[in-house]
Amino acid sequence: MAKKKEEKKYSGITTKELKNGETAIMVRFKYLGKTYPLKNFTKLFNCTTEKQAFDKLNQEVKKLLTAGKDPFNTQTKNLDYYFYERYDLMIKSKKWRKDTTARGYLQFYKKYITKPLGWKKLSKIKYTDLDDILKSISHTSATQHNQLKKILNPIYKEALRRGEVDTNPASLLERHKENKKEKISKRTMEDNLTMVRKLYKAIGEYKPKQTLKNELNSYLYLLLLTAHRYGELLKLTREDVYIDKNMIISPSEITKTREDYHFPIPEECLEYFKSVESGKLFPNLRYSSVADYFKKLVTLSGIEFFNGKTLTPHDTRSLMLHVMMRDCKIDSRLADFCLEHYQGEVISHYLDFTYEDKKMAFVDYWNIIKNND
């Protein structure tokens, strides 16, 4: 008499080796008149044996189905949830600056992503959805195109690690080459020292409306003579200014590297700083207006440019670096130190410039601008 085929211990439950070499417990079953397709209980519920899958199915899954709940929908949170969760985390960890990086990502997300995709679960978003967004912003710059990948790729990478998705459609997006800022030497034939001297002279001739005169002129002097980032300077308070030490300390909360910046006060700014009792050092200046004020200053300076090109407030950093190194003969690493550039772990370990080194470098720079060299 032929032997009966041996019955499987756990009906509908099998162990399967996946293409990536991992082992998964797969379950197919029928319950309450409905046949459920093959489910990966290892991925869904971390079951590593058929016995665990059997118990999970009969002790929990079927009870949830009886109660009208879907035990297989492990991802109930949508893209909006994950974006804002990461947004808050990156700000709290200070990896994103709230007024620059975070603001840019948030604006892009709200404008282009939240309406078509924010309500969707990550597993339901396909590459074609992302491609549709790219098509809708085809008229914008490469920087804007790259924002989509920069925002979504980290979210999907984390979801992959958690086992919530199988694929990362954002990884398929191409990275577009972003145009680099044109060097100053390509915009004008005038040398850096001549331009800085012209700008310095123009500040003294700048005539804004009376309510802004001392404040704006002091700001422009501080911008040109210290070359610190213009957004950072706008955040300075009177409490950051130490008149008796002739020093400004930009607190780590407002600096790019999240470290305090120490730098001397130009004499052109002293009287105005003394007149400010407390609060913002430049309370009437706005971030959005600085570029316009600086543009007017450049026009007033008489610097000649090619084809209507110009300088931006950020160019003061390049101008100072070049003048310090080429005209003042200051060591390039010390000039970098004055700009608060990161020195690198190896260099910073062996090289330790002091505040006095920095102060002397600034004084040399100021003297050559004023023709006192």
XYZ file of C-alpha atoms in Angstrom:
373
model
C 0.000 0.000 0.000
C 1.448 3.395 -1.033
C 2.354 5.799 1.717
C 0.220 8.871 2.023
C 2.006 12.123 1.183
C 3.289 13.631 4.440
C 1.103 16.507 5.550
C 2.776 19.855 6.076
C 2.981 20.794 9.774
C 1.673 24.361 9.220
C -0.729 24.424 6.306
C -0.194 27.365 3.934
C 3.049 28.400 5.663
C 6.385 27.932 3.890
C 9.999 28.989 4.279
C 11.427 30.712 1.214
C 14.928 31.839 0.331
C 14.827 35.265 -1.323
C 17.065 36.495 -4.142
C 19.141 38.540 -1.720
C 19.971 35.385 0.242
C 17.681 36.146 3.172
C 15.054 33.700 4.443
C 11.394 34.678 4.689
C 8.382 32.957 6.199
C 5.550 33.152 3.651
C 1.876 32.646 4.555
C -1.180 32.041 2.364
C -4.548 31.473 4.064
C -8.321 31.691 3.779
C -10.460 33.300 6.439
C -14.079 34.434 6.681
C -14.697 33.407 3.084
C -11.764 35.398 1.677
C -8.517 33.967 0.323
C -5.495 36.151 1.133
C -2.529 36.192 -1.261
C 0.960 35.235 -0.129
C 2.185 37.434 2.731
C 5.767 37.817 3.938
C 5.379 37.414 7.713
C 9.079 37.985 8.260
C 8.870 41.440 6.741
C 5.449 42.257 8.197
C 5.784 40.869 11.724
C 9.447 39.818 12.124
C 8.553 36.132 12.242
C 11.669 33.975 11.786
C 10.107 30.496 12.057
C 6.999 28.836 10.687
C 5.771 28.270 14.274
C 5.974 32.017 14.983
C 4.046 32.747 11.782
C 1.411 30.150 12.691
C 0.904 31.671 16.139
C 0.851 35.212 14.740
C -1.761 34.245 12.167
C -4.133 32.494 14.567
C -3.624 34.520 17.736
C -3.476 38.048 16.323
C -4.049 38.403 12.572
C -7.375 36.572 12.430
C -8.657 38.437 15.489
C -7.905 41.757 13.816
C -9.642 40.648 10.621
C -12.685 39.620 12.667
C -12.710 43.119 14.168
C -12.663 44.627 10.679
C -9.063 45.889 10.932
C -6.317 45.435 8.343
C -3.284 43.849 10.066
C -1.173 44.063 6.909
C -1.284 47.819 6.524
C 1.860 48.465 8.561
C 2.410 51.882 7.003
C -0.436 54.195 7.912
C 1.642 57.381 7.743
C 1.844 59.410 4.546
C 4.670 61.402 2.929
C 3.601 64.600 4.696
C 4.102 62.877 8.050
C 7.607 61.667 7.206
C 8.686 64.977 5.685
C 7.653 67.064 8.683
C 9.034 64.478 11.096
C 12.456 64.744 9.414
C 12.127 68.522 9.065
C 11.696 68.918 12.840
C 14.497 66.440 13.578
C 17.021 68.175 11.304
C 16.286 71.567 12.876
C 16.489 70.246 16.445
C 19.779 68.498 15.690
C 21.004 71.749 14.051
C 21.898 69.908 10.845
C 19.622 72.321 8.958
C 19.606 76.050 9.524
C 16.003 77.168 9.983
C 16.423 80.371 7.995
C 18.296 78.901 5.020
C 18.363 75.155 4.309
C 15.169 74.289 6.170
C 13.310 77.257 4.728
C 14.326 76.322 1.179
C 13.250 72.697 1.565
C 9.957 73.675 3.200
C 9.102 76.173 0.467
C 9.870 73.630 -2.263
C 7.893 70.883 -0.521
C 4.811 73.038 -0.043
C 4.936 74.421 -3.578
C 5.617 71.271 -5.592
C 5.267 68.078 -3.515
C 2.590 68.217 -0.843
C -0.439 68.589 -3.136
C 0.295 65.735 -5.587
C 2.091 63.362 -3.186
C 1.855 64.485 0.443
C -1.263 62.435 1.134
C 0.190 59.208 -0.318
C 1.884 56.383 1.549
C 5.552 55.963 0.632
C 4.907 52.544 -0.884
C 2.331 54.015 -3.266
C 4.613 56.670 -4.736
C 6.197 55.624 -8.030
C 8.996 57.038 -10.146
C 6.410 58.300 -12.635
C 4.914 60.475 -9.869
C 8.301 62.089 -9.289
C 8.867 62.464 -13.013
C 5.571 64.336 -13.282
C 6.816 66.836 -10.692
C 10.064 67.307 -12.596
C 8.100 67.989 -15.762
C 6.008 70.581 -13.958
C 9.172 72.475 -12.924
C 11.068 72.018 -16.191
C 11.253 75.800 -16.535
C 13.226 76.164 -13.277
C 16.949 75.814 -12.557
C 19.000 72.669 -11.990
C 19.149 73.595 -8.312
C 15.352 73.332 -8.097
C 15.370 69.989 -9.923
C 17.891 68.588 -7.445
C 15.748 69.667 -4.503
C 13.268 66.878 -5.210
C 15.910 64.187 -4.768
C 17.539 65.917 -1.799
C 14.219 65.980 0.040
C 12.867 62.511 -0.780
C 15.967 60.328 -0.988
C 16.799 60.406 2.773
C 13.169 59.717 3.665
C 13.101 56.611 1.479
C 16.494 55.403 2.698
C 15.187 55.403 6.264
C 11.972 53.684 5.183
C 14.038 50.966 3.473
C 16.035 50.424 6.660
C 12.796 50.074 8.612
C 11.432 47.604 6.072
C 8.461 49.805 5.214
C 9.149 49.946 1.462
C 10.863 47.679 -1.038
C 12.146 50.336 -3.430
C 13.369 53.908 -3.426
C 12.009 55.769 -6.473
C 13.944 58.909 -5.489
C 17.230 57.075 -6.062
C 16.350 56.864 -9.769
C 16.252 60.641 -10.142
C 19.214 62.116 -11.985
C 21.369 64.730 -10.324
C 21.469 67.813 -12.535
C 24.641 69.821 -12.892
C 24.206 73.128 -11.123
C 25.753 76.263 -12.564
C 28.642 77.507 -10.496
C 28.781 81.149 -9.592
C 30.819 83.083 -12.113
C 34.183 84.250 -10.795
C 34.620 87.970 -10.271
C 37.473 88.031 -12.795
C 34.966 86.990 -15.474
C 32.695 89.910 -14.642
C 35.146 92.813 -14.675
C 38.718 93.723 -15.595
C 39.203 95.778 -12.429
C 41.414 94.230 -9.755
C 40.049 93.247 -6.355
C 41.800 95.940 -4.348
C 40.570 98.696 -6.658
C 36.999 97.405 -6.353
C 37.131 97.215 -2.566
C 38.500 100.763 -2.390
C 35.753 102.022 -4.681
C 33.082 100.297 -2.597
C 34.526 101.705 0.610
C 34.493 105.229 -0.807
C 30.938 104.769 -2.124
C 29.609 103.881 1.337
C 30.621 107.354 2.519
C 28.710 108.844 -0.433
C 25.660 106.581 -0.074
C 22.586 108.621 0.814
C 19.678 106.406 1.884
C 16.555 107.876 3.471
C 17.373 109.682 6.700
C 15.761 107.078 8.970
C 18.185 104.440 7.641
C 21.321 106.509 7.068
C 23.514 105.642 10.071
C 22.138 102.118 10.366
C 22.544 101.178 6.692
C 25.951 102.792 6.287
C 27.263 101.022 9.399
C 25.879 97.744 8.100
C 27.572 98.224 4.710
C 30.883 99.086 6.374
C 30.622 95.981 8.557
C 29.773 93.841 5.537
C 32.642 95.143 3.404
C 35.312 95.352 6.101
C 34.664 92.028 7.856
C 33.198 90.049 4.923
C 30.989 88.045 7.262
C 27.845 86.516 5.796
C 25.234 89.209 5.338
C 22.399 87.168 6.849
C 24.463 86.544 9.968
C 25.219 90.262 10.381
C 21.504 91.066 10.285
C 20.945 88.766 13.274
C 23.528 90.422 15.496
C 22.242 92.083 18.654
C 23.703 94.861 20.770
C 24.504 92.173 23.325
C 26.907 90.585 20.813
C 28.960 93.794 20.645
C 31.710 94.393 23.215
C 32.661 98.041 22.830
C 35.277 97.939 25.627
C 37.090 95.080 23.872
C 36.395 96.445 20.386
C 35.039 93.015 19.491
C 31.939 91.350 18.058
C 31.076 87.774 18.950
C 28.566 86.163 16.605
C 26.943 83.436 18.725
C 26.894 79.869 17.452
C 23.097 80.025 17.086
C 23.419 82.314 14.047
C 26.666 81.129 12.406
C 27.005 78.621 9.587
C 29.496 76.346 11.379
C 27.578 76.519 14.688
C 30.616 78.003 16.416
C 31.105 81.474 17.897
C 32.853 83.934 15.560
C 35.126 86.598 17.091
C 36.129 89.610 14.998
C 37.115 93.260 15.552
C 34.806 96.246 15.093
C 35.683 98.639 12.258
C 36.013 102.181 13.595
C 33.424 103.331 11.030
C 30.757 101.371 12.962
C 31.619 102.330 16.538
C 29.490 105.437 16.942
C 26.393 103.767 15.542
C 26.892 100.670 17.733
C 27.144 102.899 20.812
C 23.815 104.512 19.910
C 21.981 101.147 19.955
C 20.859 100.410 23.518
C 19.643 96.813 23.125
C 18.044 94.320 20.763
C 18.814 93.895 17.070
C 21.854 95.810 15.888
C 20.170 96.556 12.548
C 16.430 96.473 13.387
C 15.206 98.255 10.261
C 17.099 96.205 7.679
C 15.559 93.156 6.061
C 17.230 90.146 4.496
C 15.257 90.623 1.279
C 16.385 94.248 0.953
C 20.137 93.836 1.409
C 20.734 92.767 -2.189
C 18.998 95.930 -3.459
C 20.969 98.205 -1.140
C 24.214 96.549 -2.178
C 23.321 96.795 -5.857
C 22.837 100.552 -5.465
C 26.189 100.756 -3.687
C 27.933 98.921 -6.541
C 26.368 101.306 -9.077
C 27.493 104.299 -7.008
C 31.038 102.900 -6.805
C 31.547 103.199 -10.558
C 33.065 99.732 -10.980
C 32.930 98.759 -14.654
C 31.457 95.344 -15.510
C 31.006 93.276 -18.653
C 27.496 93.035 -20.122
C 25.637 94.402 -17.125
C 27.138 91.929 -14.651
C 27.627 92.964 -11.030
C 28.722 91.983 -7.519
C 26.624 90.476 -4.737
C 26.948 90.918 -0.954
C 28.501 87.446 -0.760
C 31.291 88.559 -3.124
C 32.758 90.663 -0.310
C 34.156 87.383 1.040
C 36.037 86.613 -2.157
C 37.262 90.193 -2.432
C 38.665 90.200 1.092
C 40.332 86.811 0.666
C 42.122 87.886 -2.519
C 43.224 91.268 -1.161
C 44.507 89.749 2.071
C 46.566 87.133 0.242
C 47.770 89.079 -2.804
C 48.059 92.659 -1.594
C 48.543 92.295 2.162
C 50.686 89.132 1.778
C 48.712 87.411 4.550
C 49.032 83.629 4.823
C 46.144 81.991 2.963
C 45.187 79.888 5.981
C 45.012 82.963 8.196
C 42.885 84.736 5.575
C 40.594 81.688 5.589
C 40.534 81.882 9.376
C 39.301 85.476 9.142
C 36.416 84.257 6.983
C 35.656 81.521 9.541
C 36.212 78.819 6.933
C 36.562 75.303 8.298
C 40.275 74.464 8.402
C 40.017 70.685 8.197
C 40.821 68.227 10.975
C 44.513 67.755 10.140
C 45.330 71.463 9.656
C 43.294 72.605 12.667
C 45.053 70.003 14.834
C 48.496 71.457 14.165
C 47.668 75.071 13.303
C 46.184 77.295 15.990
C 45.695 80.945 15.022
C 44.790 83.298 17.840
C 42.341 86.176 17.936
C 45.319 88.576 17.852
C 46.463 86.981 14.573
C 43.018 87.549 13.146
C 42.829 91.111 14.447
C 46.192 92.034 12.881
C 45.089 90.569 9.549
C 41.910 92.661 9.579
C 43.846 95.809 10.466
C 46.243 95.209 7.542
C 43.232 94.731 5.254
C 41.535 97.909 6.478
C 44.697 99.961 6.164
C 45.332 98.970 2.557
C 41.714 99.763 1.638
C 42.058 103.241 3.095
C 45.411 103.746 1.370
C 47.141 103.799 4.743
C 49.546 101.040 3.753
